[in-house]
JSON list of C-alpha atoms in Angstrom, two decimals:
[
{"chain": "L", "resi": 256, "resn": "UNK", "atom": "CA", "xyz": [40.04, -33.44, -44.53]},
{"chain": "L", "resi": 257, "resn": "UNK", "atom": "CA", "xyz": [43.71, -34.19, -44.14]},
{"chain": "L", "resi": 258, "resn": "UNK", "atom": "CA", "xyz": [44.68, -37.79, -43.50]},
{"chain": "L", "resi": 259, "resn": "UNK", "atom": "CA", "xyz": [47.37, -39.09, -41.18]},
{"chain": "L", "resi": 260, "resn": "UNK", "atom": "CA", "xyz": [49.87, -39.32, -44.03]},
{"chain": "L", "resi": 261, "resn": "UNK", "atom": "CA", "xyz": [49.66, -35.58, -44.64]},
{"chain": "L", "resi": 262, "resn": "UNK", "atom": "CA", "xyz": [50.27, -34.86, -40.96]},
{"chain": "L", "resi": 263, "resn": "UNK", "atom": "CA", "xyz": [53.16, -37.32, -40.79]},
{"chain": "L", "resi": 264, "resn": "UNK", "atom": "CA", "xyz": [54.67, -35.68, -43.86]},
{"chain": "L", "resi": 265, "resn": "UNK", "atom": "CA", "xyz": [54.40, -32.28, -42.16]},
{"chain": "L", "resi": 266, "resn": "UNK", "atom": "CA", "xyz": [56.28, -33.61, -39.12]},
{"chain": "L", "resi": 267, "resn": "UNK", "atom": "CA", "xyz": [58.96, -35.20, -41.29]},
{"chain": "L", "resi": 268, "resn": "UNK", "atom": "CA", "xyz": [59.56, -32.13, -43.43]},
{"chain": "L", "resi": 269, "resn": "UNK", "atom": "CA", "xyz": [59.71, -29.74, -40.49]},
{"chain": "L", "resi": 270, "resn": "UNK", "atom": "CA", "xyz": [62.22, -31.99, -38.74]},
{"chain": "L", "resi": 271, "resn": "UNK", "atom": "CA", "xyz": [64.21, -31.85, -42.00]},
{"chain": "L", "resi": 272, "resn": "UNK", "atom": "CA", "xyz": [63.95, -28.02, -41.96]},
{"chain": "L", "resi": 273, "resn": "UNK", "atom": "CA", "xyz": [62.11, -27.92, -45.30]},
{"chain": "L", "resi": 274, "resn": "UNK", "atom": "CA", "xyz": [60.58, -24.47, -44.87]},
{"chain": "L", "resi": 275, "resn": "UNK", "atom": "CA", "xyz": [58.86, -24.22, -48.26]},
{"chain": "L", "resi": 276, "resn": "UNK", "atom": "CA", "xyz": [57.12, -27.58, -47.93]},
{"chain": "L", "resi": 277, "resn": "UNK", "atom": "CA", "xyz": [56.05, -26.93, -44.34]},
{"chain": "L", "resi": 278, "resn": "UNK", "atom": "CA", "xyz": [54.48, -23.53, -44.96]},
{"chain": "L", "resi": 279, "resn": "UNK", "atom": "CA", "xyz": [52.67, -24.70, -48.11]},
{"chain": "L", "resi": 280, "resn": "UNK", "atom": "CA", "xyz": [51.46, -27.83, -46.30]},
{"chain": "L", "resi": 281, "resn": "UNK", "atom": "CA", "xyz": [50.14, -25.81, -43.36]},
{"chain": "L", "resi": 282, "resn": "UNK", "atom": "CA", "xyz": [48.20, -23.51, -45.69]},
{"chain": "L", "resi": 283, "resn": "UNK", "atom": "CA", "xyz": [46.72, -26.52, -47.49]},
{"chain": "L", "resi": 284, "resn": "UNK", "atom": "CA", "xyz": [45.78, -28.27, -44.24]},
{"chain": "L", "resi": 285, "resn": "UNK", "atom": "CA", "xyz": [44.03, -25.15, -42.98]},
{"chain": "L", "resi": 286, "resn": "UNK", "atom": "CA", "xyz": [42.20, -24.74, -46.31]},
{"chain": "L", "resi": 287, "resn": "UNK", "atom": "CA", "xyz": [41.00, -28.33, -45.94]},
{"chain": "L", "resi": 288, "resn": "UNK", "atom": "CA", "xyz": [39.56, -27.57, -42.53]},
{"chain": "L", "resi": 289, "resn": "UNK", "atom": "CA", "xyz": [42.23, -29.18, -40.38]},
{"chain": "L", "resi": 290, "resn": "UNK", "atom": "CA", "xyz": [42.09, -28.09, -36.73]},
{"chain": "L", "resi": 291, "resn": "UNK", "atom": "CA", "xyz": [44.95, -25.59, -36.27]},
{"chain": "L", "resi": 292, "resn": "UNK", "atom": "CA", "xyz": [45.54, -27.04, -32.81]},
{"chain": "L", "resi": 293, "resn": "UNK", "atom": "CA", "xyz": [46.38, -30.40, -34.41]},
{"chain": "L", "resi": 294, "resn": "UNK", "atom": "CA", "xyz": [48.78, -28.68, -36.81]},
{"chain": "L", "resi": 295, "resn": "UNK", "atom": "CA", "xyz": [50.56, -26.89, -33.99]},
{"chain": "L", "resi": 296, "resn": "UNK", "atom": "CA", "xyz": [50.86, -30.12, -32.00]},
{"chain": "L", "resi": 297, "resn": "UNK", "atom": "CA", "xyz": [52.33, -31.89, -35.03]},
{"chain": "L", "resi": 298, "resn": "UNK", "atom": "CA", "xyz": [54.85, -29.09, -35.43]},
{"chain": "L", "resi": 299, "resn": "UNK", "atom": "CA", "xyz": [55.77, -29.29, -31.76]},
{"chain": "L", "resi": 300, "resn": "UNK", "atom": "CA", "xyz": [56.39, -33.01, -32.28]},
{"chain": "L", "resi": 301, "resn": "UNK", "atom": "CA", "xyz": [58.71, -32.11, -35.14]},
{"chain": "L", "resi": 302, "resn": "UNK", "atom": "CA", "xyz": [60.49, -29.57, -32.94]},
{"chain": "L", "resi": 303, "resn": "UNK", "atom": "CA", "xyz": [61.19, -32.29, -30.39]},
{"chain": "L", "resi": 304, "resn": "UNK", "atom": "CA", "xyz": [62.72, -34.38, -33.18]},
{"chain": "L", "resi": 305, "resn": "UNK", "atom": "CA", "xyz": [64.91, -31.41, -34.12]},
{"chain": "L", "resi": 306, "resn": "UNK", "atom": "CA", "xyz": [65.99, -31.17, -30.48]},
{"chain": "L", "resi": 307, "resn": "UNK", "atom": "CA", "xyz": [66.87, -34.86, -30.43]},
{"chain": "L", "resi": 308, "resn": "UNK", "atom": "CA", "xyz": [68.98, -34.46, -33.54]},
{"chain": "L", "resi": 309, "resn": "UNK", "atom": "CA", "xyz": [70.75, -31.55, -31.91]},
{"chain": "L", "resi": 310, "resn": "UNK", "atom": "CA", "xyz": [71.48, -33.64, -28.83]},
{"chain": "L", "resi": 311, "resn": "UNK", "atom": "CA", "xyz": [72.89, -36.37, -31.07]},
{"chain": "L", "resi": 312, "resn": "UNK", "atom": "CA", "xyz": [75.02, -33.70, -32.80]},
{"chain": "L", "resi": 313, "resn": "UNK", "atom": "CA", "xyz": [73.30, -34.34, -36.10]},
{"chain": "L", "resi": 314, "resn": "UNK", "atom": "CA", "xyz": [72.22, -30.67, -36.07]},
{"chain": "L", "resi": 315, "resn": "UNK", "atom": "CA", "xyz": [74.04, -27.53, -34.99]},
{"chain": "L", "resi": 316, "resn": "UNK", "atom": "CA", "xyz": [72.63, -24.50, -33.15]},
{"chain": "L", "resi": 317, "resn": "UNK", "atom": "CA", "xyz": [71.78, -22.86, -36.46]},
{"chain": "L", "resi": 318, "resn": "UNK", "atom": "CA", "xyz": [69.33, -25.70, -37.16]},
{"chain": "L", "resi": 319, "resn": "UNK", "atom": "CA", "xyz": [67.55, -25.08, -33.87]},
{"chain": "L", "resi": 320, "resn": "UNK", "atom": "CA", "xyz": [67.23, -21.41, -34.73]},
{"chain": "L", "resi": 321, "resn": "UNK", "atom": "CA", "xyz": [65.95, -22.17, -38.22]},
{"chain": "L", "resi": 322, "resn": "UNK", "atom": "CA", "xyz": [63.39, -24.66, -36.88]},
{"chain": "L", "resi": 323, "resn": "UNK", "atom": "CA", "xyz": [62.18, -22.04, -34.42]},
{"chain": "L", "resi": 324, "resn": "UNK", "atom": "CA", "xyz": [61.76, -19.49, -37.20]},
{"chain": "L", "resi": 325, "resn": "UNK", "atom": "CA", "xyz": [59.76, -21.95, -39.30]},
{"chain": "L", "resi": 326, "resn": "UNK", "atom": "CA", "xyz": [57.57, -22.68, -36.28]},
{"chain": "L", "resi": 327, "resn": "UNK", "atom": "CA", "xyz": [56.99, -18.95, -35.75]},
{"chain": "L", "resi": 328, "resn": "UNK", "atom": "CA", "xyz": [55.81, -18.67, -39.36]},
{"chain": "L", "resi": 329, "resn": "UNK", "atom": "CA", "xyz": [53.50, -21.64, -38.86]},
{"chain": "L", "resi": 330, "resn": "UNK", "atom": "CA", "xyz": [52.01, -19.92, -35.82]},
{"chain": "L", "resi": 331, "resn": "UNK", "atom": "CA", "xyz": [51.43, -16.70, -37.76]},
{"chain": "L", "resi": 332, "resn": "UNK", "atom": "CA", "xyz": [49.75, -18.57, -40.62]},
{"chain": "L", "resi": 333, "resn": "UNK", "atom": "CA", "xyz": [47.56, -20.51, -38.18]},
{"chain": "L", "resi": 334, "resn": "UNK", "atom": "CA", "xyz": [46.60, -17.52, -36.04]},
{"chain": "L", "resi": 335, "resn": "UNK", "atom": "CA", "xyz": [43.51, -16.41, -38.04]},
{"chain": "L", "resi": 336, "resn": "UNK", "atom": "CA", "xyz": [42.09, -19.94, -38.01]},
{"chain": "L", "resi": 337, "resn": "UNK", "atom": "CA", "xyz": [42.70, -20.30, -34.29]},
{"chain": "L", "resi": 338, "resn": "UNK", "atom": "CA", "xyz": [40.99, -16.99, -33.59]},
{"chain": "L", "resi": 339, "resn": "UNK", "atom": "CA", "xyz": [37.96, -18.06, -35.61]},
{"chain": "L", "resi": 340, "resn": "UNK", "atom": "CA", "xyz": [37.62, -21.18, -33.47]},
{"chain": "L", "resi": 341, "resn": "UNK", "atom": "CA", "xyz": [37.54, -19.24, -30.21]},
{"chain": "L", "resi": 342, "resn": "UNK", "atom": "CA", "xyz": [34.14, -19.69, -28.65]},
{"chain": "L", "resi": 343, "resn": "UNK", "atom": "CA", "xyz": [33.80, -18.10, -25.24]},
{"chain": "L", "resi": 344, "resn": "UNK", "atom": "CA", "xyz": [37.16, -19.26, -23.93]},
{"chain": "L", "resi": 345, "resn": "UNK", "atom": "CA", "xyz": [38.18, -17.28, -20.87]},
{"chain": "L", "resi": 346, "resn": "UNK", "atom": "CA", "xyz": [40.97, -14.78, -21.47]},
{"chain": "L", "resi": 347, "resn": "UNK", "atom": "CA", "xyz": [43.29, -13.31, -18.89]},
{"chain": "L", "resi": 348, "resn": "UNK", "atom": "CA", "xyz": [46.59, -11.54, -18.28]},
{"chain": "L", "resi": 349, "resn": "UNK", "atom": "CA", "xyz": [49.84, -13.47, -18.33]},
{"chain": "L", "resi": 350, "resn": "UNK", "atom": "CA", "xyz": [53.28, -12.25, -17.28]},
{"chain": "L", "resi": 351, "resn": "UNK", "atom": "CA", "xyz": [55.94, -14.14, -19.21]},
{"chain": "L", "resi": 352, "resn": "UNK", "atom": "CA", "xyz": [59.72, -14.16, -19.28]},
{"chain": "L", "resi": 353, "resn": "UNK", "atom": "CA", "xyz": [62.87, -16.25, -19.57]},
{"chain": "L", "resi": 354, "resn": "UNK", "atom": "CA", "xyz": [64.50, -16.32, -16.15]},
{"chain": "L", "resi": 355, "resn": "UNK", "atom": "CA", "xyz": [67.87, -14.87, -15.16]},
{"chain": "L", "resi": 356, "resn": "UNK", "atom": "CA", "xyz": [70.85, -16.77, -16.51]},
{"chain": "L", "resi": 357, "resn": "UNK", "atom": "CA", "xyz": [69.05, -18.01, -19.61]},
{"chain": "L", "resi": 358, "resn": "UNK", "atom": "CA", "xyz": [68.87, -16.25, -22.98]},
{"chain": "L", "resi": 359, "resn": "UNK", "atom": "CA", "xyz": [66.81, -18.80, -24.92]},
{"chain": "L", "resi": 360, "resn": "UNK", "atom": "CA", "xyz": [63.64, -17.30, -26.33]},
{"chain": "L", "resi": 361, "resn": "UNK", "atom": "CA", "xyz": [62.31, -19.61, -29.05]},
{"chain": "L", "resi": 362, "resn": "UNK", "atom": "CA", "xyz": [60.03, -21.59, -26.73]},
{"chain": "L", "resi": 363, "resn": "UNK", "atom": "CA", "xyz": [58.90, -18.46, -24.91]},
{"chain": "L", "resi": 364, "resn": "UNK", "atom": "CA", "xyz": [58.10, -16.65, -28.14]},
{"chain": "L", "resi": 365, "resn": "UNK", "atom": "CA", "xyz": [56.11, -19.60, -29.46]},
{"chain": "L", "resi": 366, "resn": "UNK", "atom": "CA", "xyz": [54.18, -19.77, -26.20]},
{"chain": "L", "resi": 367, "resn": "UNK", "atom": "CA", "xyz": [53.48, -16.03, -26.41]},
{"chain": "L", "resi": 368, "resn": "UNK", "atom": "CA", "xyz": [52.08, -16.36, -29.92]},
{"chain": "L", "resi": 369, "resn": "UNK", "atom": "CA", "xyz": [49.92, -19.33, -28.97]},
{"chain": "L", "resi": 370, "resn": "UNK", "atom": "CA", "xyz": [48.53, -17.58, -25.89]},
{"chain": "L", "resi": 371, "resn": "UNK", "atom": "CA", "xyz": [47.70, -14.42, -27.83]},
{"chain": "L", "resi": 372, "resn": "UNK", "atom": "CA", "xyz": [45.98, -16.49, -30.50]},
{"chain": "L", "resi": 373, "resn": "UNK", "atom": "CA", "xyz": [43.73, -17.85, -27.78]},
{"chain": "L", "resi": 374, "resn": "UNK", "atom": "CA", "xyz": [42.75, -14.44, -26.46]},
{"chain": "L", "resi": 375, "resn": "UNK", "atom": "CA", "xyz": [45.24, -13.88, -23.65]},
{"chain": "L", "resi": 376, "resn": "UNK", "atom": "CA", "xyz": [46.95, -10.56, -23.00]},
{"chain": "L", "resi": 377, "resn": "UNK", "atom": "CA", "xyz": [50.65, -11.33, -22.61]},
{"chain": "L", "resi": 378, "resn": "UNK", "atom": "CA", "xyz": [53.31, -9.08, -21.13]},
{"chain": "L", "resi": 379, "resn": "UNK", "atom": "CA", "xyz": [56.68, -10.45, -22.21]},
{"chain": "L", "resi": 380, "resn": "UNK", "atom": "CA", "xyz": [59.63, -9.33, -20.10]},
{"chain": "L", "resi": 381, "resn": "UNK", "atom": "CA", "xyz": [62.15, -10.88, -22.50]},
{"chain": "L", "resi": 382, "resn": "UNK", "atom": "CA", "xyz": [65.20, -12.95, -21.58]},
{"chain": "L", "resi": 383, "resn": "UNK", "atom": "CA", "xyz": [67.60, -13.11, -18.62]},
{"chain": "L", "resi": 384, "resn": "UNK", "atom": "CA", "xyz": [64.95, -11.57, -16.34]},
{"chain": "L", "resi": 385, "resn": "UNK", "atom": "CA", "xyz": [65.98, -11.11, -12.67]},
{"chain": "L", "resi": 386, "resn": "UNK", "atom": "CA", "xyz": [63.52, -12.26, -9.97]},
{"chain": "L", "resi": 387, "resn": "UNK", "atom": "CA", "xyz": [63.10, -8.68, -8.74]},
{"chain": "L", "resi": 388, "resn": "UNK", "atom": "CA", "xyz": [61.88, -7.55, -12.16]},
{"chain": "L", "resi": 389, "resn": "UNK", "atom": "CA", "xyz": [59.14, -10.19, -12.12]},
{"chain": "L", "resi": 390, "resn": "UNK", "atom": "CA", "xyz": [58.13, -9.00, -8.65]},
{"chain": "L", "resi": 391, "resn": "UNK", "atom": "CA", "xyz": [58.04, -5.33, -9.67]},
{"chain": "L", "resi": 392, "resn": "UNK", "atom": "CA", "xyz": [55.72, -6.08, -12.57]},
{"chain": "L", "resi": 393, "resn": "UNK", "atom": "CA", "xyz": [53.48, -8.24, -10.40]},
{"chain": "L", "resi": 394, "resn": "UNK", "atom": "CA", "xyz": [53.19, -5.46, -7.82]},
{"chain": "L", "resi": 395, "resn": "UNK", "atom": "CA", "xyz": [52.49, -2.77, -10.41]},
{"chain": "L", "resi": 396, "resn": "UNK", "atom": "CA", "xyz": [50.12, -4.73, -12.63]},
{"chain": "L", "resi": 397, "resn": "UNK", "atom": "CA", "xyz": [49.11, -8.09, -11.13]},
{"chain": "L", "resi": 398, "resn": "UNK", "atom": "CA", "xyz": [48.58, -10.78, -13.80]},
{"chain": "L", "resi": 399, "resn": "UNK", "atom": "CA", "xyz": [46.32, -13.81, -13.58]},
{"chain": "L", "resi": 400, "resn": "UNK", "atom": "CA", "xyz": [49.19, -16.18, -14.32]},
{"chain": "L", "resi": 401, "resn": "UNK", "atom": "CA", "xyz": [52.99, -16.00, -14.25]},
{"chain": "L", "resi": 402, "resn": "UNK", "atom": "CA", "xyz": [55.02, -17.98, -16.80]},
{"chain": "L", "resi": 403, "resn": "UNK", "atom": "CA", "xyz": [58.72, -18.65, -16.20]},
{"chain": "L", "resi": 404, "resn": "UNK", "atom": "CA", "xyz": [60.65, -20.01, -19.16]},
{"chain": "L", "resi": 405, "resn": "UNK", "atom": "CA", "xyz": [64.04, -21.72, -19.08]},
{"chain": "L", "resi": 406, "resn": "UNK", "atom": "CA", "xyz": [66.06, -24.26, -20.98]},
{"chain": "L", "resi": 407, "resn": "UNK", "atom": "CA", "xyz": [69.49, -24.54, -19.37]},
{"chain": "L", "resi": 408, "resn": "UNK", "atom": "CA", "xyz": [70.13, -26.15, -15.99]},
{"chain": "L", "resi": 409, "resn": "UNK", "atom": "CA", "xyz": [71.07, -22.88, -14.30]},
{"chain": "L", "resi": 410, "resn": "UNK", "atom": "CA", "xyz": [67.54, -21.68, -15.04]},
{"chain": "L", "resi": 411, "resn": "UNK", "atom": "CA", "xyz": [66.09, -24.07, -12.46]},
{"chain": "L", "resi": 412, "resn": "UNK", "atom": "CA", "xyz": [67.67, -22.21, -9.56]},
{"chain": "L", "resi": 413, "resn": "UNK", "atom": "CA", "xyz": [66.57, -18.88, -11.04]},
{"chain": "L", "resi": 414, "resn": "UNK", "atom": "CA", "xyz": [63.03, -20.23, -11.34]},
{"chain": "L", "resi": 415, "resn": "UNK", "atom": "CA", "xyz": [63.16, -21.36, -7.72]},
{"chain": "L", "resi": 416, "resn": "UNK", "atom": "CA", "xyz": [64.49, -17.99, -6.53]},
{"chain": "L", "resi": 417, "resn": "UNK", "atom": "CA", "xyz": [61.84, -16.12, -8.54]},
{"chain": "L", "resi": 418, "resn": "UNK", "atom": "CA", "xyz": [59.06, -18.32, -7.18]},
{"chain": "L", "resi": 419, "resn": "UNK", "atom": "CA", "xyz": [60.24, -17.84, -3.59]},
{"chain": "L", "resi": 420, "resn": "UNK", "atom": "CA", "xyz": [60.42, -14.08, -4.03]},
{"chain": "L", "resi": 421, "resn": "UNK", "atom": "CA", "xyz": [56.93, -13.88, -5.51]},
{"chain": "L", "resi": 422, "resn": "UNK", "atom": "CA", "xyz": [55.43, -16.16, -2.87]},
{"chain": "L", "resi": 423, "resn": "UNK", "atom": "CA", "xyz": [57.18, -14.28, -0.08]},
{"chain": "L", "resi": 424, "resn": "UNK", "atom": "CA", "xyz": [55.50, -11.01, -1.00]},
{"chain": "L", "resi": 425, "resn": "UNK", "atom": "CA", "xyz": [51.95, -12.33, -0.93]},
{"chain": "L", "resi": 426, "resn": "UNK", "atom": "CA", "xyz": [49.77, -10.39, 1.50]},
{"chain": "L", "resi": 427, "resn": "UNK", "atom": "CA", "xyz": [48.03, -12.34, 4.30]},
{"chain": "L", "resi": 428, "resn": "UNK", "atom": "CA", "xyz": [44.89, -13.96, 2.95]},
{"chain": "L", "resi": 429, "resn": "UNK", "atom": "CA", "xyz": [45.83, -13.12, -0.64]},
{"chain": "L", "resi": 430, "resn": "UNK", "atom": "CA", "xyz": [45.61, -15.99, -3.10]},
{"chain": "L", "resi": 431, "resn": "UNK", "atom": "CA", "xyz": [48.94, -16.82, -4.73]},
{"chain": "L", "resi": 432, "resn": "UNK", "atom": "CA", "xyz": [49.16, -16.14, -8.45]},
{"chain": "L", "resi": 433, "resn": "UNK", "atom": "CA", "xyz": [49.59, -19.47, -10.27]},
{"chain": "L", "resi": 434, "resn": "UNK", "atom": "CA", "xyz": [53.10, -20.00, -11.58]},
{"chain": "L", "resi": 435, "resn": "UNK", "atom": "CA", "xyz": [53.79, -22.14, -14.65]},
{"chain": "L", "resi": 436, "resn": "UNK", "atom": "CA", "xyz": [57.32, -23.11, -15.66]},
{"chain": "L", "resi": 437, "resn": "UNK", "atom": "CA", "xyz": [58.02, -23.98, -19.28]},
{"chain": "L", "resi": 438, "resn": "UNK", "atom": "CA", "xyz": [60.90, -25.59, -21.13]},
{"chain": "L", "resi": 439, "resn": "UNK", "atom": "CA", "xyz": [61.69, -28.72, -23.11]},
{"chain": "L", "resi": 440, "resn": "UNK", "atom": "CA", "xyz": [63.88, -30.23, -20.35]},
{"chain": "L", "resi": 441, "resn": "UNK", "atom": "CA", "xyz": [61.46, -29.82, -17.43]},
{"chain": "L", "resi": 442, "resn": "UNK", "atom": "CA", "xyz": [59.88, -32.58, -15.34]},
{"chain": "L", "resi": 443, "resn": "UNK", "atom": "CA", "xyz": [57.62, -33.06, -12.33]},
{"chain": "L", "resi": 444, "resn": "UNK", "atom": "CA", "xyz": [60.70, -33.33, -10.13]},
{"chain": "L", "resi": 445, "resn": "UNK", "atom": "CA", "xyz": [62.02, -29.96, -11.33]},
{"chain": "L", "resi": 446, "resn": "UNK", "atom": "CA", "xyz": [58.58, -28.41, -10.82]},
{"chain": "L", "resi": 447, "resn": "UNK", "atom": "CA", "xyz": [58.62, -29.53, -7.18]},
{"chain": "L", "resi": 448, "resn": "UNK", "atom": "CA", "xyz": [62.17, -28.19, -6.77]},
{"chain": "L", "resi": 449, "resn": "UNK", "atom": "CA", "xyz": [61.14, -24.82, -8.17]},
{"chain": "L", "resi": 450, "resn": "UNK", "atom": "CA", "xyz": [57.92, -24.68, -6.17]},
{"chain": "L", "resi": 451, "resn": "UNK", "atom": "CA", "xyz": [55.79, -23.89, -9.21]},
{"chain": "L", "resi": 452, "resn": "UNK", "atom": "CA", "xyz": [52.17, -24.93, -9.65]},
{"chain": "L", "resi": 453, "resn": "UNK", "atom": "CA", "xyz": [52.42, -26.38, -13.16]},
{"chain": "L", "resi": 454, "resn": "UNK", "atom": "CA", "xyz": [55.06, -27.36, -15.69]},
{"chain": "L", "resi": 455, "resn": "UNK", "atom": "CA", "xyz": [54.87, -27.72, -19.48]},
{"chain": "L", "resi": 456, "resn": "UNK", "atom": "CA", "xyz": [57.17, -28.80, -22.27]},
{"chain": "L", "resi": 457, "resn": "UNK", "atom": "CA", "xyz": [55.11, -27.48, -25.18]},
{"chain": "L", "resi": 458, "resn": "UNK", "atom": "CA", "xyz": [53.16, -24.34, -25.95]},
{"chain": "L", "resi": 459, "resn": "UNK", "atom": "CA", "xyz": [49.72, -25.82, -26.52]},
{"chain": "L", "resi": 460, "resn": "UNK", "atom": "CA", "xyz": [49.71, -27.65, -23.21]},
{"chain": "L", "resi": 461, "resn": "UNK", "atom": "CA", "xyz": [50.51, -24.29, -21.65]},
{"chain": "L", "resi": 462, "resn": "UNK", "atom": "CA", "xyz": [47.51, -22.76, -23.40]},
{"chain": "L", "resi": 463, "resn": "UNK", "atom": "CA", "xyz": [45.21, -25.47, -22.03]},
{"chain": "L", "resi": 464, "resn": "UNK", "atom": "CA", "xyz": [46.48, -24.99, -18.49]},
{"chain": "L", "resi": 465, "resn": "UNK", "atom": "CA", "xyz": [46.07, -21.21, -18.71]},
{"chain": "L", "resi": 466, "resn": "UNK", "atom": "CA", "xyz": [42.53, -21.61, -20.03]},
{"chain": "L", "resi": 467, "resn": "UNK", "atom": "CA", "xyz": [41.69, -23.93, -17.14]},
{"chain": "L", "resi": 468, "resn": "UNK", "atom": "CA", "xyz": [43.16, -21.56, -14.55]},
{"chain": "L", "resi": 469, "resn": "UNK", "atom": "CA", "xyz": [41.36, -18.48, -15.87]},
{"chain": "L", "resi": 470, "resn": "UNK", "atom": "CA", "xyz": [38.05, -20.30, -16.27]},
{"chain": "L", "resi": 471, "resn": "UNK", "atom": "CA", "xyz": [38.23, -21.29, -12.60]},
{"chain": "L", "resi": 472, "resn": "UNK", "atom": "CA", "xyz": [39.08, -17.70, -11.61]},
{"chain": "L", "resi": 473, "resn": "UNK", "atom": "CA", "xyz": [36.06, -16.41, -13.52]},
{"chain": "L", "resi": 474, "resn": "UNK", "atom": "CA", "xyz": [33.70, -19.11, -12.29]},
{"chain": "L", "resi": 475, "resn": "UNK", "atom": "CA", "xyz": [30.98, -17.60, -10.07]}
]
């Protein structure tokens, strides 16, 4: 079983963008029986460190992109192990997209991979998605959960507009579809401003919330 030093080394090397070390380390940790959820959480920790270095101007945009690509590879390597650990977890349909005015997709794509690994069907609308497009998809093929992704400040108003539009078209007596907003800069205050039900700053927390929501929907 991997010790804490191995996991700390994984975090350090990913934050240093050492792709070869990270991928080899992930394979070894999985071979040793490490919980893939722990590995993903360690990598998300490393991604936050990368973001901090970017904010301090120690890294450029290219470093953020590279870190995101390494994380995607980690998710792909971990996917079979995560699927093997699924044991009756409720699955559901999720509508996902980066809201209008924002073209960032790394966080959204990581969330999509994580959700699919845990048995969810995900419809990804892509980036810069207008509120009306979310509504059209909800009307044509209602999901169990709606996920709105955004990183830049302008995204908050788009999230709010999208949430208002979706809520405004609920039929009388119809339960509102839960809305989760995701992004590394979000907070409880922003969630209240948007009018969403939940907010997350990392993919695995989003998975847990989605599991909880769908389990309650399916509960007799």
